[in-house]
Coordinates of C-alpha atoms in Angstrom, one line a residue:
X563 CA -13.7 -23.8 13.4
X564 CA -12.2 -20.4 13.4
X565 CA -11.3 -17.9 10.7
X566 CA -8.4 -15.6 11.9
X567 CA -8.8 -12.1 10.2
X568 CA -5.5 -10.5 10.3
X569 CA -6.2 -6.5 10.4
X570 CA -5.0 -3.3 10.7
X571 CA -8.0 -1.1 10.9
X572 CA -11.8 -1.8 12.4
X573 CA -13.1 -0.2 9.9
X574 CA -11.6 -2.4 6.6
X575 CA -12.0 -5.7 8.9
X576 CA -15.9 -5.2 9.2
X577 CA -16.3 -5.2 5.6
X578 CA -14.9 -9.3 5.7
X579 CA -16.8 -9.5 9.1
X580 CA -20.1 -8.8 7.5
X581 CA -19.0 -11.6 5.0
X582 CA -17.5 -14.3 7.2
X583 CA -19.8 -17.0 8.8
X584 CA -18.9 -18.7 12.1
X585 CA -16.5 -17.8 14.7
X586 CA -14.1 -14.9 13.8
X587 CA -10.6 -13.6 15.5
X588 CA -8.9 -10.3 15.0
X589 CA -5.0 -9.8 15.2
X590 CA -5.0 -6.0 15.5
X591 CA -2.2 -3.8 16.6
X592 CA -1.3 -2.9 19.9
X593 CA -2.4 -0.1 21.0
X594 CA -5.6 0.3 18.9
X595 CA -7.8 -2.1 21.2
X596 CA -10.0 0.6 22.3
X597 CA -11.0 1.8 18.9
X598 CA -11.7 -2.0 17.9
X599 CA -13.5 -3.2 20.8
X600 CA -15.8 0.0 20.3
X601 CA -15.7 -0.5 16.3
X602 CA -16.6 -5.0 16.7
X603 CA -17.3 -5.0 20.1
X604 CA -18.7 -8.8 19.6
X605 CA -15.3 -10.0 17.7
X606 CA -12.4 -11.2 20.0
X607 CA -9.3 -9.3 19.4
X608 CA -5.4 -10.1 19.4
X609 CA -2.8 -7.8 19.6
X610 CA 0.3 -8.1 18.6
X611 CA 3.3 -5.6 18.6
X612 CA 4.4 -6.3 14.8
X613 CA 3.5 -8.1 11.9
X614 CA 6.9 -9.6 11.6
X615 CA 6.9 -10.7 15.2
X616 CA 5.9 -14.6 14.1
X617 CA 6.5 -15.4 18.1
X618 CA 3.6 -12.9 18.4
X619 CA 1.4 -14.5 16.0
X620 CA 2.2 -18.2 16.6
X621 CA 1.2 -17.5 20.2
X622 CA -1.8 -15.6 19.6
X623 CA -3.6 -18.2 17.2
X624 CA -1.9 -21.3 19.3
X625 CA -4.9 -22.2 21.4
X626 CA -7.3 -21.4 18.0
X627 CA -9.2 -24.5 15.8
X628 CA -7.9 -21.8 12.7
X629 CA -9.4 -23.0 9.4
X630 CA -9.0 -20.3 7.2
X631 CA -7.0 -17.1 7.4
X632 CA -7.6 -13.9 6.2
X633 CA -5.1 -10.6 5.4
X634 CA -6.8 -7.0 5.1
X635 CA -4.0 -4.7 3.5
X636 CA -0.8 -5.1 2.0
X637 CA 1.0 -4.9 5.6
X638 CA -0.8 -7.6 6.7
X639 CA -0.4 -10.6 3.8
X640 CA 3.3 -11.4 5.1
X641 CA 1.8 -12.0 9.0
X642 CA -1.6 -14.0 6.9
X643 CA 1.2 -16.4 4.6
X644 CA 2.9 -17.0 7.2
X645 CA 0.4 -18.4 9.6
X646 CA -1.2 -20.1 6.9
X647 CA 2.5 -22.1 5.8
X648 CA 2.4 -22.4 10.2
X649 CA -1.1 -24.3 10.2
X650 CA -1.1 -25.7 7.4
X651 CA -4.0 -23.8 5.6
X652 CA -4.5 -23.5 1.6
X653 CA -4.2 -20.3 0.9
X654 CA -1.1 -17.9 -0.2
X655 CA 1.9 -19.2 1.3
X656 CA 4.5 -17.2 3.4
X657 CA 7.2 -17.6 0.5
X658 CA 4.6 -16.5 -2.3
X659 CA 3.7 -13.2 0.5
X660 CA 7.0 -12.6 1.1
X661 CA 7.4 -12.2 -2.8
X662 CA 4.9 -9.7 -2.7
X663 CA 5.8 -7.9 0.0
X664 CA 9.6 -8.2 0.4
X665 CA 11.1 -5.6 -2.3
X666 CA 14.2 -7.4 -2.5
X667 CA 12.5 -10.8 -2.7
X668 CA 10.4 -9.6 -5.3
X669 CA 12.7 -8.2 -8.0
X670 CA 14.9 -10.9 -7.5
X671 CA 12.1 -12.8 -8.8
X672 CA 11.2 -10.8 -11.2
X673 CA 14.3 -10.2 -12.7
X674 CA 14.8 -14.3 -12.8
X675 CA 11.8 -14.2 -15.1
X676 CA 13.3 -12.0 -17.6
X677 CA 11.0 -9.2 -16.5
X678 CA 13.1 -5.3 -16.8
X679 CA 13.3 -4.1 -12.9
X680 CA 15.8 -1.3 -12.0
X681 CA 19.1 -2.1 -11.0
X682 CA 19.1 -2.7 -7.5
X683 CA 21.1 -4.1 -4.4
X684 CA 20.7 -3.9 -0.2
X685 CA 22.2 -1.9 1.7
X686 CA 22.4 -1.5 5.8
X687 CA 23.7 1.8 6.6
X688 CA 24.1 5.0 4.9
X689 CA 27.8 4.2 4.0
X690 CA 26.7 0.7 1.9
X691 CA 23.6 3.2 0.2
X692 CA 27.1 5.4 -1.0
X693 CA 28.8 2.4 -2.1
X694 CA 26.1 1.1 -4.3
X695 CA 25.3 4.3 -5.6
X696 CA 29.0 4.6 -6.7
X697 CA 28.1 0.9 -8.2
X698 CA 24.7 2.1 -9.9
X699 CA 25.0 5.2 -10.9
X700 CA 23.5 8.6 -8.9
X701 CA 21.0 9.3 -8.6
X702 CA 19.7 6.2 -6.4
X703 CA 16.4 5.8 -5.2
X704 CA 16.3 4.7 -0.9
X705 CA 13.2 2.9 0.4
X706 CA 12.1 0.2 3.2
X707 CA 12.3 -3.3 2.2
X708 CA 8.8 -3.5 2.9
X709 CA 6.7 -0.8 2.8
X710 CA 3.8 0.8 0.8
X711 CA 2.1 4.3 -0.8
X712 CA 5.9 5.5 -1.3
X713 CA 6.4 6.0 2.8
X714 CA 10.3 5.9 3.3
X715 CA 11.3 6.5 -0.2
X716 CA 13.6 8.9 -1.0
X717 CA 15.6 10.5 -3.8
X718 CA 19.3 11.6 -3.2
X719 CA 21.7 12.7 -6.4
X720 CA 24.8 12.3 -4.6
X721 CA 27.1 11.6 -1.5
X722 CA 26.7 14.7 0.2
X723 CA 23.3 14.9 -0.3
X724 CA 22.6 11.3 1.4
X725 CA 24.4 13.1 3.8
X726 CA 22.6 16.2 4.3
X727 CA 19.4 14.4 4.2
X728 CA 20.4 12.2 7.1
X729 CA 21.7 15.4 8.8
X730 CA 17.8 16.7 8.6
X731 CA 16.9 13.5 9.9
X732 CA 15.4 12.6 6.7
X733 CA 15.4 9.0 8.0
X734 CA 14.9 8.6 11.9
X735 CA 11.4 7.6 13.1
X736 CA 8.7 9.7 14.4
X737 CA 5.3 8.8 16.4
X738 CA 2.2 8.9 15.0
X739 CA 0.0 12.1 15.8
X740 CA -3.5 10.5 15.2
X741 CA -5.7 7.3 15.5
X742 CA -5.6 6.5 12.5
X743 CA -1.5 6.9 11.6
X744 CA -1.5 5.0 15.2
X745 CA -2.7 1.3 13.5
X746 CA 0.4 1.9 11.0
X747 CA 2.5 1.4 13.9
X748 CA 2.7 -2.0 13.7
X749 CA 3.7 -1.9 10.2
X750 CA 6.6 -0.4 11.1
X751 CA 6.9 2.4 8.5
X752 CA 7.2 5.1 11.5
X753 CA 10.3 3.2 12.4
X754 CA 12.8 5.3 10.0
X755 CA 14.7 3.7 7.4
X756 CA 18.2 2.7 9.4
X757 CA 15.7 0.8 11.6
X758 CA 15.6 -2.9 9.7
X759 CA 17.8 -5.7 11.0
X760 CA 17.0 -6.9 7.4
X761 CA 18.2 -3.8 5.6
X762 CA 16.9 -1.2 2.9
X763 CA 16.3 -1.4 -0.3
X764 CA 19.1 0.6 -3.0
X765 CA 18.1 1.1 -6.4
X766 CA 19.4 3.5 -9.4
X767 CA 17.0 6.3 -10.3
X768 CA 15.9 5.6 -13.7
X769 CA 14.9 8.4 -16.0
X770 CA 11.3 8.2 -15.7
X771 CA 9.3 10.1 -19.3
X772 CA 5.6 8.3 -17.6
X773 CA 4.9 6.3 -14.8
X774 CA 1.6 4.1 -14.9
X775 CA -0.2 1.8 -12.8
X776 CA -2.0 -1.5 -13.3
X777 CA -4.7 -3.0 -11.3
X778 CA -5.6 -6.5 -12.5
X779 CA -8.0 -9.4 -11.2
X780 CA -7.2 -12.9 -11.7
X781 CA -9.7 -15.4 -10.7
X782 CA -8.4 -19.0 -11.9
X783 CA -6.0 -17.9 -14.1
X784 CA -8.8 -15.6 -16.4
X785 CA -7.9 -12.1 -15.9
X786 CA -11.4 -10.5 -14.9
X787 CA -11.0 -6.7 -14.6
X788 CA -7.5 -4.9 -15.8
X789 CA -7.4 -0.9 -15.1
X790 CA -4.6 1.2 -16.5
X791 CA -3.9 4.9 -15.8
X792 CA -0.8 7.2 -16.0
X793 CA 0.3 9.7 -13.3
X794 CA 0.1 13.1 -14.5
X795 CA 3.3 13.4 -12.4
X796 CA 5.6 10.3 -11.0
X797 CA 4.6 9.3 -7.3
X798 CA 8.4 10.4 -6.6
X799 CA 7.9 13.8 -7.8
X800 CA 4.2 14.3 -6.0
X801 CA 5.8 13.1 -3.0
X802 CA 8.5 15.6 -2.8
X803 CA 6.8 18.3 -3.4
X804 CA 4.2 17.3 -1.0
X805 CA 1.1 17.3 -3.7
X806 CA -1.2 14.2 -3.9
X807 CA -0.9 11.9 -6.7
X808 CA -3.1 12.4 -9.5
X809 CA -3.6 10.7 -12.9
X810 CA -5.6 10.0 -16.3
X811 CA -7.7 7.0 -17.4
X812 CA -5.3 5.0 -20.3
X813 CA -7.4 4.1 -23.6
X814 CA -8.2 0.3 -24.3
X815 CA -6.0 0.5 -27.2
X816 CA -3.1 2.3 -26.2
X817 CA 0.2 0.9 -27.3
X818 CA 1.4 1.9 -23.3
X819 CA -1.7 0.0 -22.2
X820 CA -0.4 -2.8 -23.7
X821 CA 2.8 -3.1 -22.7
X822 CA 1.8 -2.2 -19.0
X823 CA -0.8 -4.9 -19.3
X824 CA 1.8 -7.3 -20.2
X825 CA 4.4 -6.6 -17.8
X826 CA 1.6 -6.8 -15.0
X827 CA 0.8 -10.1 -16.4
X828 CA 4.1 -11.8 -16.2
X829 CA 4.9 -10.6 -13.0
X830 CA 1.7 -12.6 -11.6
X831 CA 2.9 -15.4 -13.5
X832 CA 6.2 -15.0 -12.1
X833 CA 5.0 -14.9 -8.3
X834 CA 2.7 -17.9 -9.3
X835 CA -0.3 -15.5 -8.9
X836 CA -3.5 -17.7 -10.0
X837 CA -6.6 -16.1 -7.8
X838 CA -5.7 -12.8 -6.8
X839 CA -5.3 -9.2 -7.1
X840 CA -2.6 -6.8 -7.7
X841 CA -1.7 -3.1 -8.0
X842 CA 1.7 -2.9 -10.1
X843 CA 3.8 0.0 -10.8
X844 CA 5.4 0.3 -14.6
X845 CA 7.6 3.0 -15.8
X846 CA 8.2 4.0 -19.4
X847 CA 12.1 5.2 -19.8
X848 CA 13.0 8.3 -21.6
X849 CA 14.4 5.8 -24.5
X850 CA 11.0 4.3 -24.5
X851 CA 11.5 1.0 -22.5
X852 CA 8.7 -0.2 -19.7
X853 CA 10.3 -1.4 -16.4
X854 CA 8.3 -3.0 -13.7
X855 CA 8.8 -0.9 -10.6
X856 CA 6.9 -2.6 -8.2
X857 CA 3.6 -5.0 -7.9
X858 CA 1.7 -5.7 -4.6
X859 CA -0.9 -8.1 -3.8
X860 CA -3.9 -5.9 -3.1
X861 CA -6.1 -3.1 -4.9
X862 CA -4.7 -0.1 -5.6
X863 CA -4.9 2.6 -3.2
X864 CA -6.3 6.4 -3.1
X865 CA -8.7 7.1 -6.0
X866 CA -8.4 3.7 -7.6
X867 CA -11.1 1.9 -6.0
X868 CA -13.5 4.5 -6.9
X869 CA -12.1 5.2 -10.2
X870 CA -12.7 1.3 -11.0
X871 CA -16.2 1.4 -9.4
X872 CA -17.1 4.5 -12.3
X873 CA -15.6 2.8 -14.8
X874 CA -16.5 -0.8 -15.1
X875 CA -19.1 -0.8 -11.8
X876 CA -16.5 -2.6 -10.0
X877 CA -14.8 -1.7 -7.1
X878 CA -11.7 -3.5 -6.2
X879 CA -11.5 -2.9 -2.1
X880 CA -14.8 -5.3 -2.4
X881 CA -13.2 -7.7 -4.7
X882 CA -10.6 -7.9 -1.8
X883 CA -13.4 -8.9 0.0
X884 CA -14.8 -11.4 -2.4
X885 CA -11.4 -12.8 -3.0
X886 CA -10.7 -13.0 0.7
X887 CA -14.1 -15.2 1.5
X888 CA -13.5 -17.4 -0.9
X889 CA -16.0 -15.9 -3.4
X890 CA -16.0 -15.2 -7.1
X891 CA -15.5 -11.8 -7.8
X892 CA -18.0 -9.5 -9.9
X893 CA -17.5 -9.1 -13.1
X894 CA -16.8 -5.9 -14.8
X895 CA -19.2 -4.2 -17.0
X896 CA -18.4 -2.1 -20.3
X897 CA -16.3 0.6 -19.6
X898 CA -19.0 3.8 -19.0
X899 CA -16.3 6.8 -19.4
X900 CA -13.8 7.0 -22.4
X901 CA -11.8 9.1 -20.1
X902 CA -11.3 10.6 -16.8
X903 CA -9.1 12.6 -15.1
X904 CA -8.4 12.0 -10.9
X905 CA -7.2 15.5 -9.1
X906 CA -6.2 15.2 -5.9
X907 CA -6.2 17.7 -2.8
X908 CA -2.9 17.8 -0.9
X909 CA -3.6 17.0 2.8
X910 CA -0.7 19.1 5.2
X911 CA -0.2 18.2 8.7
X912 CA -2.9 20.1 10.4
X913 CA -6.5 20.0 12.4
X914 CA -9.6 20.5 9.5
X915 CA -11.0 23.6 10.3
X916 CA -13.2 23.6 7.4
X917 CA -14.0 20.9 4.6
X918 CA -16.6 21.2 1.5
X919 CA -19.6 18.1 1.3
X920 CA -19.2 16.2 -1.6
X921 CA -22.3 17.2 -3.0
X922 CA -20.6 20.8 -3.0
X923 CA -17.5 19.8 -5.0
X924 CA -20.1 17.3 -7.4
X925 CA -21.5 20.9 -8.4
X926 CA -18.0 21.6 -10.2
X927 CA -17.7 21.6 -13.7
X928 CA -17.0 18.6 -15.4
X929 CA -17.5 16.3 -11.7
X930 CA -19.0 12.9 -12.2
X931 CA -17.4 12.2 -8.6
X932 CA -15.8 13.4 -5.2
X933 CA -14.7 11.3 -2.3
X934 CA -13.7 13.4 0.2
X935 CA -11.8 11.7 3.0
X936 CA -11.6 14.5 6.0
X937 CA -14.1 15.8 8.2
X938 CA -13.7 19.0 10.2
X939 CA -12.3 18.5 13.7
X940 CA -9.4 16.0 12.2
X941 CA -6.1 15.7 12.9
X942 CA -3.5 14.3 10.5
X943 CA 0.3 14.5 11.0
X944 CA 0.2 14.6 7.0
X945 CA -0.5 12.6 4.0
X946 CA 0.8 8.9 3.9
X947 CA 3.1 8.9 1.0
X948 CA 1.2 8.9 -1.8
X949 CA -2.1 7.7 -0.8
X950 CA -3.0 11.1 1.3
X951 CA -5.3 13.4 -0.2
X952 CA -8.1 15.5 1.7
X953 CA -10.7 14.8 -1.2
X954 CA -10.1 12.9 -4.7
X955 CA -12.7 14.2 -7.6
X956 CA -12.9 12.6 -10.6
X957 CA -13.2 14.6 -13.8
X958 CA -15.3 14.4 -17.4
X959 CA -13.3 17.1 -20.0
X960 CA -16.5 19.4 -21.0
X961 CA -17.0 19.7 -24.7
X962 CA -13.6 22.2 -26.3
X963 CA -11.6 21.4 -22.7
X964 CA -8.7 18.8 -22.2
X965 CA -8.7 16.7 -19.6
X966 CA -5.7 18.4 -18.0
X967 CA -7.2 21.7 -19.0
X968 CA -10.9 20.6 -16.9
X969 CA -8.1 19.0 -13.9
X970 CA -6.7 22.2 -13.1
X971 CA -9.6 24.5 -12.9
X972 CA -11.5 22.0 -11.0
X973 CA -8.3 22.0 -8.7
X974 CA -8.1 25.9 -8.5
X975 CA -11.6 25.8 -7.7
X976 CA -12.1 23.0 -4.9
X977 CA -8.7 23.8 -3.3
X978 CA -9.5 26.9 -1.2
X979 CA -12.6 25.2 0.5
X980 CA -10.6 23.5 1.9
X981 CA -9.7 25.3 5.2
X982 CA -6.4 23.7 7.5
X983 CA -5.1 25.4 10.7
X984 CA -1.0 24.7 11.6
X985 CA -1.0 21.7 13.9
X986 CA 1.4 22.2 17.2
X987 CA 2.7 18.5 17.6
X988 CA 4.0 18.9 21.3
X989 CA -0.2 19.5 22.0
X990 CA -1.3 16.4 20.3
X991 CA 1.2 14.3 22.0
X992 CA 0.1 15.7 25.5

């Protein structure tokens, strides 16, 4: 009996190999076969050119004695439903993934269950994006149907300025630059956004006054571990202006807390989520209204993993794993800081010519924590929507200092050690 582990990096799919007993396949991308066979050499490995090619992943699993199937990221839980719904294996179906994962799908279903979305609608060319704006109201938000981290998404305020974007080529494709951009290929978010047969997602610009997120645990029904924090800036914003996305801890007792809690809540009820995790998206509106922006069904990405692991001992990439073995997740333990603040450092396209140790940046004032992410000798075309940072460091305000006030000096001090030469594209391609 065979467990198929659907994947799109080595290095995430070893942490369920290490767990999984018996015989284990890999559907990877192609492309990346190298890298894997040198990261499991032991594992077989399929590769398959996208995760919605279902001809692909029928016909790599067709000759397998699949019991149980496995998805790694948020990319990868359509391509896991679906061959799950295929063989017949309990598990989430392809029409609960889809839910997830499809934004259309999703707010239709959320707005069936009385939960506030934006106004929204899909278009499949620039001149439907105009029509619906004129239907909305500018400004409209443009993003991929499926997608994650904010890749794709884009802000325009009017006619002319969809059309200047497109002009820039805001939205045509481009080719990876590194390894690790090349195992998002098959996820097709290098693909640009006129590239869907399915279409793009339209959706009015609401006027944001805080944007939070929501990582939850649900094993059985019981939630088990529920995180809230606020950007200190929306993702949007960040995004644009090319920062990383940072963000506060929310109090227990916060009446934002609660409502984002709430909202969180529903929605999993709403996509009949009963052993799970998700990472939602909830937006307080300058007349003081929450609106669900989006939910997915994996942990939160960036600093959230870690930020859990500090607070309540629990980090909730392993409770993927836990939840994707079939085990009971850990519970979390008392919350150990009453606040912290997460700064991020912007990652530009670029090779590392120099990059601090953690232990160096853990010297800062006020740093219970730094994950840096780069080593020197990297190459990165950029950061990945809003999930690319060169280091995250998580913050304790000092006695007389607000958080923001200990976030920005940290920032001004860890920034400039970081050291990142001008990357010549045309080279890396060669």
């Amino acid at each position: 009996m065979v467990t198929v582990v659907v994947a799109t990096r080595p290095q995430v799919a070893a942490l369920y190999l290490a767990r999984l007993k018996g015989p284990v396949h890999c559907l990877i991308p192609v492309g990346t076969e190298q890298s894997w066979r040198a990261a499991v050499p032991e594992t077989p490995v399929h590769a398959v050119p996208s995760w919605t090619d279902y001809t692909a992943l029928a016909a790599a699993t067709a000759r397998l004695p699949v019991t149980r199937v496995v998805g790694t990221d948020e990319m990868t839980i359509a391509a896991a439903g679906y061959l799950r719904t295929l063989l017949g294996i309990p598990g989430q179906s392809w029409s609960q993934a889809i839910a997830f994962t499809d934004k259309a799908t999703m707010k239709s279903a959320l707005h069936a269950a009385g939960i506030p979305v934006a106004p929204w609608s899909v278009a499949h060319s620039l001149q439907d994006a105009v029509t619906i704006g004129d239907e909305l109201g500018w400004p409209i938000v443009l993003k991929p149907r499926r997608g994650f981290g904010a890749v794709g998404t884009t802000r325009a305020y009017s006619p002319q300025h969809l059309f200047d974007l497109a002009a820039q080529g805001h939205f045509e494709g481009h080719d990876p630059l590194s390894d690790a951009e090349r195992a998002f290929q098959t996820t097709g978010i290098y693909s640009g956004l006129l590239s869907s047969p399915n279409g793009f997602q339209v959706e009015r610009c609401i006027d944001v006054a805080a944007e939070f997120t929501c990582d939850c645990v649900l094993w059985n029904g019981e939630p088990r571990l529920t995180l809230v924090t606020r950007y200190t800036d929306t993702v949007l914003d960040a995004v644009e202006q090319g920062g990383a996305c940072e963000f506060l801890t929310m109090p227990d007792g916060d009446p934002d807390t609660h409502a984002v809690t709430e909202l969180t809540r529903r929605a999993m009820t709403a996509l009949q989520l009963q052993t799970g995790q998700v990472h939602c998206e909830v937006f307080r509106t300058a007349d003081g209204k929450h609106v669900l922006g989006e939910i997915a069904c994996r942990a939160g990405g960036g600093a959230l993993p870690a930020l859990s692991e500090l607070l309540f001992g629990v980090n909730t990439l392993s409770v993927g794993v836990d939840l994707g073995v079939g085990t009971e997740p850990k519970a979390a333990q008392p919350r150990a800081h009453t606040a912290l603040g997460v700064v991020g450092i912007p990652f530009p396209a670029g090779i590392i010519e120099q990059a601090p140790t953690e232990e160096e940046l853990e010297l800062l004032p006020g740093v219970v924590r730094a994950d840096v992410r780069v080593r020197t000798g990297d190459i990165s075309g950029g950061g990945l929507g809003s999930v690319g940072a060169a280091a995250y460091l998580f913050i304790e305000p000092q006695p007389g200092q607000t958080v923001h006030t200990q976030m920005s000096m940290v920032r001004a001090l860890a920034k400039p050690r970081f050291r990142i030469a001008p990357l010549d594209t045309e080279l890396v391609k060669q």
